[in-house]
Short mmCIF file of C-alpha atoms in Angstrom, two decimals:
data_model
loop_
_atom_site.label_atom_id
_atom_site.label_comp_id
_atom_site.label_asym_id
_atom_site.label_seq_id
_atom_site.Cartn_x
_atom_site.Cartn_y
_atom_site.Cartn_z
CA MET I 25 -2.40 35.45 67.65
CA ARG I 26 1.13 34.79 68.26
CA ILE I 27 3.44 34.40 65.12
CA THR I 28 6.81 33.09 65.88
CA THR I 29 10.47 33.19 64.65
CA ASN I 30 10.69 29.53 63.48
CA ALA I 31 6.82 29.83 62.32
CA ILE I 32 7.66 32.59 59.79
CA LEU I 33 10.85 30.52 58.77
CA ARG I 34 9.15 27.66 58.35
CA ASN I 35 6.52 29.21 55.98
CA TYR I 36 9.19 30.79 54.44
CA LYS I 37 11.70 27.49 53.64
CA SER I 38 8.04 25.98 52.17
CA ASN I 39 7.19 29.05 49.95
CA LEU I 40 10.96 28.93 48.96
CA SER I 41 11.05 25.28 47.70
CA THR I 42 7.24 25.63 45.90
CA SER I 43 9.04 28.86 43.95
CA ILE I 44 12.09 26.69 43.24
CA SER I 45 9.76 23.83 42.07
CA ASN I 46 7.73 25.54 40.15
CA LEU I 47 11.45 27.31 38.09
CA ASP I 48 12.18 23.84 37.59
CA THR I 49 9.20 22.66 36.09
CA MET I 50 8.59 26.07 34.03
CA ARG I 51 12.53 25.23 33.13
CA THR I 52 11.78 21.85 32.05
CA ARG I 53 9.05 22.39 30.19
CA VAL I 54 11.16 25.46 27.98
CA MET I 55 14.01 22.74 27.06
CA THR I 56 11.82 19.85 26.52
CA SER I 57 9.02 21.79 24.65
CA ARG I 58 6.58 18.86 25.99
CA LYS I 59 3.47 20.09 28.31
CA PHE I 60 4.28 16.94 30.71
CA ASN I 61 7.31 14.82 31.17
CA SER I 62 5.18 11.80 33.14
CA THR I 63 1.67 10.39 32.82
CA ALA I 64 1.58 11.75 36.68
CA GLU I 65 1.65 15.01 35.71
CA ASP I 66 -1.62 14.96 33.34
CA PRO I 67 -2.74 11.52 33.57
CA ALA I 68 -5.48 12.96 31.26
CA SER I 69 -2.84 14.12 28.38
CA ALA I 70 -0.98 11.34 28.78
CA LEU I 71 -3.21 9.09 28.19
CA ARG I 72 -5.06 10.95 25.28
CA SER I 73 -1.43 11.49 24.36
CA ALA I 74 -0.54 7.90 23.85
CA VAL I 75 -4.15 6.38 21.66
CA LEU I 76 -3.01 9.49 19.07
CA GLU I 77 0.26 8.37 18.88
CA ARG I 78 -0.73 5.10 18.07
CA LYS I 79 -3.18 6.28 15.49
CA TYR I 80 -0.20 8.14 14.25
CA ALA I 81 1.72 4.85 14.12
CA ARG I 82 -0.88 2.77 12.38
CA ASN I 83 -1.38 5.60 9.60
CA GLU I 84 2.24 5.51 8.73
CA ASP I 85 1.88 1.57 8.62
CA TYR I 86 -1.08 1.93 6.15
CA LEU I 87 0.67 5.01 4.22
CA SER I 88 3.90 2.64 3.83
CA LEU I 89 1.73 -0.37 2.30
CA VAL I 90 -0.53 1.94 -0.05
CA ASP I 91 3.04 2.76 -1.75
CA ASP I 92 3.88 -1.20 -1.71
CA VAL I 93 0.55 -1.80 -3.15
CA GLN I 94 1.17 0.66 -5.84
CA SER I 95 4.23 -0.53 -6.87
CA PHE I 96 3.21 -3.83 -6.73
CA GLN I 97 0.37 -2.65 -9.40
CA ASP I 98 2.10 -0.39 -11.29
CA ALA I 99 4.47 -3.69 -12.00
CA GLN I 100 0.94 -5.48 -13.14
CA GLU I 101 -0.13 -2.43 -15.39
CA ASP I 102 3.32 -2.77 -16.80
CA ALA I 103 3.01 -6.45 -17.65
CA ALA I 104 -0.68 -6.14 -18.86
CA MET I 105 0.87 -3.52 -21.27
CA GLN I 106 3.36 -5.32 -22.64
CA ILE I 107 1.05 -7.86 -23.11
CA ASN I 108 -1.48 -5.51 -24.72
CA THR I 109 1.49 -4.32 -26.80
CA ILE I 110 2.45 -7.84 -28.26
CA SER I 111 -1.23 -8.96 -28.91
CA GLN I 112 -1.61 -5.80 -30.80
CA ASN I 113 1.20 -6.27 -32.93
CA LEU I 114 0.23 -9.42 -33.66
CA SER I 115 -2.99 -9.09 -34.28
CA LYS I 116 -3.15 -6.07 -36.67
CA LYS I 117 0.68 -6.53 -38.41
CA TYR I 118 1.57 -10.22 -38.44
CA GLY I 119 -2.42 -11.47 -38.30
CA LEU I 120 -3.31 -9.20 -41.47
CA GLU I 121 -0.34 -9.80 -42.90
CA ALA I 122 -0.43 -13.37 -43.06
CA LEU I 123 -3.34 -12.90 -44.89
CA ASN I 124 -2.67 -10.75 -47.76
CA GLY I 125 -2.57 -12.92 -51.00
CA THR I 126 0.91 -11.59 -52.32
CA ASN I 127 2.12 -13.50 -48.82
CA GLY I 128 0.44 -16.62 -48.96
CA THR I 129 3.65 -19.17 -49.79
CA LEU I 130 4.77 -21.66 -47.13
CA ASP I 131 8.13 -19.81 -46.97
CA ILE I 132 6.36 -16.57 -46.10
CA ARG I 133 4.42 -17.89 -44.07
CA GLU I 134 6.77 -19.84 -41.64
CA THR I 135 7.91 -16.63 -41.13
CA TYR I 136 4.99 -15.39 -39.36
CA ALA I 137 4.70 -18.99 -37.88
CA ALA I 138 7.98 -17.96 -35.88
CA ALA I 139 7.10 -14.82 -35.09
CA TRP I 140 3.55 -15.64 -33.37
CA ARG I 141 5.90 -18.58 -31.30
CA GLY I 142 8.21 -16.00 -30.38
CA ALA I 143 5.11 -13.64 -29.16
CA GLN I 144 4.04 -16.47 -27.38
CA GLU I 145 6.91 -17.05 -25.27
CA SER I 146 7.33 -13.12 -24.71
CA LEU I 147 3.45 -13.49 -23.40
CA LEU I 148 4.50 -16.31 -21.36
CA LEU I 149 7.75 -14.16 -19.73
CA SER I 150 5.41 -11.02 -19.42
CA LEU I 151 2.78 -13.44 -17.02
CA ASN I 152 5.43 -14.73 -15.01
CA SER I 153 6.52 -10.84 -14.28
CA SER I 154 7.71 -10.27 -10.47
CA TYR I 155 7.98 -7.81 -8.16
CA GLU I 156 10.18 -8.22 -5.27
CA GLY I 157 10.40 -11.66 -5.47
CA ARG I 158 6.80 -12.05 -6.23
CA TYR I 159 4.89 -13.11 -9.05
CA VAL I 160 2.09 -10.55 -10.02
CA PHE I 161 -0.28 -12.35 -12.33
CA ALA I 162 -0.35 -15.82 -9.27
CA GLY I 163 -3.24 -14.97 -7.10
CA SER I 164 -2.62 -15.22 -4.01
CA ASP I 165 0.26 -17.74 -4.17
CA GLY I 166 3.28 -15.14 -5.44
CA MET I 167 6.34 -17.28 -4.36
CA THR I 168 5.10 -19.85 -7.54
CA SER I 169 5.70 -18.90 -10.64
CA PRO I 170 2.22 -19.35 -12.11
CA PHE I 171 2.25 -20.23 -15.79
CA GLU I 172 3.78 -23.12 -17.52
CA LEU I 173 4.10 -23.91 -21.09
CA THR I 174 4.71 -27.45 -21.70
CA LYS I 175 3.92 -30.48 -24.87
CA GLU I 176 1.97 -33.77 -23.94
CA ASN I 177 1.58 -35.82 -26.73
CA GLY I 178 2.20 -33.44 -29.59
CA LYS I 179 -0.08 -31.02 -28.09
CA GLN I 180 1.07 -27.49 -26.11
CA VAL I 181 -0.27 -27.45 -22.81
CA LEU I 182 -0.47 -24.25 -20.86
CA LYS I 183 -1.04 -24.99 -17.55
CA TYR I 184 -1.87 -22.13 -14.46
CA ARG I 185 -0.86 -23.06 -11.35
CA GLY I 186 -0.84 -26.58 -12.15
CA VAL I 187 -4.44 -26.60 -14.06
CA ASP I 188 -3.91 -27.18 -17.62
CA VAL I 189 -6.12 -23.84 -18.88
CA ASP I 190 -7.82 -25.69 -21.90
CA ASP I 191 -9.09 -28.87 -20.58
CA PRO I 192 -12.71 -28.81 -19.87
CA ALA I 193 -12.71 -30.56 -16.72
CA SER I 194 -10.68 -28.32 -15.14
CA LEU I 195 -13.23 -25.21 -15.62
CA ALA I 196 -14.79 -25.47 -11.90
CA ARG I 197 -11.38 -25.63 -10.70
CA LEU I 198 -9.91 -22.84 -12.97
CA GLU I 199 -13.58 -20.73 -12.08
CA GLU I 200 -11.84 -20.95 -8.27
CA LEU I 201 -8.39 -19.87 -9.61
CA SER I 202 -9.95 -17.07 -11.41
CA GLU I 203 -11.89 -16.01 -7.86
CA ASP I 204 -8.56 -16.02 -5.93
CA SER I 205 -7.88 -12.57 -3.59
CA ALA I 206 -5.15 -11.40 -1.51
CA TYR I 207 -6.33 -8.68 0.30
CA ILE I 208 -4.52 -6.31 2.49
CA ASP I 209 -5.84 -3.47 5.25
CA LEU I 210 -5.28 -0.33 3.94
CA GLY I 211 -7.32 1.25 6.75
CA PHE I 212 -10.83 0.73 5.83
CA GLY I 213 -11.89 -1.14 8.82
CA LEU I 214 -11.18 -4.67 8.03
CA THR I 215 -14.12 -7.06 8.73
CA ILE I 216 -13.33 -10.64 8.81
CA ASP I 217 -17.01 -13.31 9.56
CA GLY I 218 -17.52 -15.76 11.82
CA GLN I 219 -15.89 -18.00 8.77
CA ASN I 220 -12.60 -15.94 8.59
CA VAL I 221 -13.92 -14.60 5.26
CA VAL I 222 -12.92 -10.95 4.35
CA SER I 223 -15.58 -8.58 3.58
CA PRO I 224 -14.41 -7.15 0.32
CA SER I 225 -15.24 -3.66 1.43
CA SER I 226 -12.86 -3.21 4.31
CA ALA I 227 -9.68 -4.18 2.21
CA PHE I 228 -8.07 -4.27 -0.70
CA ASP I 229 -7.26 -6.73 -3.26
CA THR I 230 -4.22 -6.89 -4.91
CA SER I 231 -4.65 -10.11 -6.70
CA LEU I 232 -4.78 -10.73 -10.43
CA PRO I 233 -4.97 -14.46 -11.48
CA GLY I 234 -3.15 -14.61 -14.94
CA ILE I 235 -6.19 -16.77 -16.08
CA ASN I 236 -8.51 -13.80 -15.53
CA LEU I 237 -6.05 -11.27 -17.68
CA ILE I 238 -5.37 -14.15 -20.53
CA GLY I 239 -8.54 -16.11 -20.75
CA TYR I 240 -9.24 -19.74 -20.03
CA GLY I 241 -11.92 -22.12 -20.94
CA GLN I 242 -13.42 -22.91 -24.69
CA ASN I 243 -15.86 -21.26 -26.65
CA ASP I 244 -18.87 -23.15 -28.00
CA ASP I 245 -17.67 -23.88 -30.82
CA GLY I 246 -14.07 -25.35 -29.07
CA THR I 247 -11.73 -22.43 -30.12
CA SER I 248 -9.35 -21.68 -26.46
CA LYS I 249 -9.86 -18.82 -25.12
CA ASN I 250 -6.50 -18.57 -24.06
CA MET I 251 -4.41 -15.84 -26.34
CA VAL I 252 -1.55 -18.06 -25.52
CA ILE I 253 -2.84 -20.93 -26.90
CA LEU I 254 -3.93 -19.66 -29.15
CA ALA I 255 -0.50 -17.86 -30.39
CA GLY I 256 1.05 -21.24 -30.86
CA GLN I 257 -2.36 -22.50 -32.71
CA ILE I 258 -2.08 -19.65 -35.04
CA ALA I 259 1.64 -20.15 -35.78
CA ASP I 260 0.77 -24.08 -36.01
CA VAL I 261 -2.09 -23.11 -38.67
CA LEU I 262 0.28 -21.02 -40.62
CA SER I 263 2.95 -23.65 -40.60
CA GLN I 264 0.69 -25.97 -42.59
CA GLU I 265 1.15 -26.82 -46.11
CA ASP I 266 -2.09 -26.17 -46.88
CA PHE I 267 -3.33 -23.08 -45.55
CA ASP I 268 -6.89 -23.29 -44.01
CA VAL I 269 -7.91 -19.46 -43.78
CA GLU I 270 -11.40 -20.09 -42.32
CA GLU I 271 -9.62 -21.93 -39.51
CA TYR I 272 -6.45 -18.99 -39.47
CA LYS I 273 -9.87 -16.63 -39.16
CA ARG I 274 -11.44 -18.32 -36.45
CA LEU I 275 -8.60 -18.62 -34.11
CA LEU I 276 -7.50 -15.16 -34.76
CA ASN I 277 -10.85 -13.36 -33.86
CA ALA I 278 -11.16 -15.30 -31.11
CA PHE I 279 -7.43 -13.89 -30.29
CA ASP I 280 -9.15 -10.95 -31.14
CA GLU I 281 -11.61 -11.18 -28.39
CA GLY I 282 -8.88 -12.21 -25.81
CA ARG I 283 -6.87 -8.73 -26.57
CA SER I 284 -10.15 -6.79 -25.33
CA ASN I 285 -10.47 -8.30 -22.46
CA VAL I 286 -6.73 -7.22 -21.54
CA LEU I 287 -7.44 -3.78 -22.48
CA GLU I 288 -10.67 -4.22 -20.15
CA LYS I 289 -8.36 -5.20 -16.95
CA ILE I 290 -6.02 -2.82 -17.87
CA THR I 291 -8.67 -0.27 -17.49
CA THR I 292 -9.49 -1.86 -14.17
CA LEU I 293 -5.89 -1.69 -12.90
CA GLY I 294 -6.39 1.90 -14.02
CA THR I 295 -9.24 2.62 -11.99
CA GLN I 296 -7.58 0.69 -8.68
CA THR I 297 -4.59 3.27 -9.01
CA GLU I 298 -6.77 6.21 -9.04
CA PHE I 299 -8.76 4.50 -5.70
CA LEU I 300 -5.14 4.31 -4.05
CA THR I 301 -3.89 7.24 -4.89
CA THR I 302 -6.70 8.77 -3.38
CA THR I 303 -6.63 6.18 -0.80
CA LYS I 304 -3.35 7.89 0.17
CA GLU I 305 -4.38 11.42 -0.04
CA ARG I 306 -6.54 10.64 2.33
CA LEU I 307 -4.11 9.13 4.42
CA GLU I 308 -1.72 11.87 4.09
CA SER I 309 -4.57 14.26 4.93
CA ASN I 310 -5.15 12.09 8.49
CA LYS I 311 -1.07 12.28 8.84
CA ILE I 312 -1.48 15.87 9.11
CA SER I 313 -4.04 15.91 11.33
CA LEU I 314 -3.35 13.79 14.23
CA ALA I 315 -0.16 15.48 14.37
CA SER I 316 -1.61 18.53 14.79
CA GLN I 317 -3.66 17.09 17.61
CA ILE I 318 -0.16 15.42 19.38
CA ASP I 319 1.22 18.75 19.33
CA ASN I 320 -1.92 20.33 21.11
CA VAL I 321 -1.85 17.93 23.82
CA VAL I 322 1.68 16.98 23.87
CA ASN I 323 3.57 20.12 23.23
CA VAL I 324 4.05 23.56 24.80
CA ASP I 325 3.15 27.32 23.40
CA MET I 326 7.29 27.77 23.12
CA ALA I 327 6.85 31.77 23.52
CA GLU I 328 4.08 31.00 26.91
CA ALA I 329 6.74 28.32 28.02
CA ILE I 330 9.85 31.02 27.49
CA MET I 331 6.95 33.35 29.69
CA ASP I 332 6.06 31.58 32.10
CA PHE I 333 10.01 30.66 33.06
CA SER I 334 10.93 34.30 33.18
CA TRP I 335 7.86 34.53 35.39
CA ALA I 336 9.23 32.07 37.71
CA GLN I 337 12.37 33.23 37.43
CA TYR I 338 11.58 36.44 38.70
CA ALA I 339 9.08 34.81 41.78
CA TYR I 340 12.36 33.11 42.72
CA ASN I 341 14.99 36.16 42.84
CA ALA I 342 11.91 37.83 44.50
CA ALA I 343 11.93 35.12 46.78
CA LEU I 344 15.73 35.21 47.42
CA LYS I 345 15.62 39.37 48.43
CA VAL I 346 12.73 38.39 50.73
CA GLY I 347 14.94 35.75 52.71
CA ASN I 348 17.29 38.53 53.27
CA ASN I 349 14.78 40.67 55.24
CA ILE I 350 12.63 37.87 57.18
CA LEU I 351 14.48 38.73 60.25
CA THR I 352 13.02 41.86 61.17
CA PRO I 353 14.78 43.77 64.26
CA SER I 354 13.17 42.45 67.81
CA PHE I 355 13.27 43.89 71.46
CA ILE I 356 16.34 42.54 72.40
CA ASP I 357 18.39 44.35 69.71
CA PHE I 358 17.28 47.57 71.21
CA MET I 359 18.78 46.42 74.77
CA SER I 360 22.15 47.69 75.99
#
């Protein structure tokens, strides 16, 4: 087989070009710390990287949402604790003291009545608490103040989202409002059925309708279950010339039952807080895992990359030296 000078030069230039290309590739890997810089270089890894990065971004969104939900629920818990503190002071301090025989004069009872009415306003303010422009006890309608206390025909009326909380005729609507939900997807696999109803197990419910906290409707004896209304009625009984002790006790017992319900809801909020904490820990673990997977798919081992670059540099320099000797002496060089 005859090997010509042109063939040698062609092979040399081709191999030198390959060496330069390898050197440039290794240099780029070192500078960018990436195994590939375009999809064409490694389609399989590029596809896997895109999938992992989408998962990572979604996980970051869930983490941000958990923080927002936790802050919102903290606002709910703070307001509920305020309501519990107010109701506890009313029940154990003013409620019991007003029954003391030594405090039985009308003037003294009027003082206690004023305390109950002031506390009633405080309860209402706590029930209308908001967080970042959203009312925490308004159910799914967080943009509208949920509670309004008015007087109609000389009687106090408390309305929740426009519905009288003490009206037996509105009980069905109140029960519907008490089951109001506001679901947020926190990465549990949000599921919606054919009727566009969210599956409760696939999302987190941030809703706490205020009527579930302070009660609605009436007991069998006609006593209100709502603590704000009861506070006003207790104040009215204390202001009467003839103090009805039995009526006062009946209303106070109903108020104490409402306070027990507040404590129950606070306990539920505490359980939900623990759940959110666990969810955040799970998402943070996912974040670390996804970051590790992305690193394995996309980023180079820098020590290995530098070693590969050094080898490519050595091969290129060797190719240049070979080029100096590529044309060997021929018969013509020895002709005189």
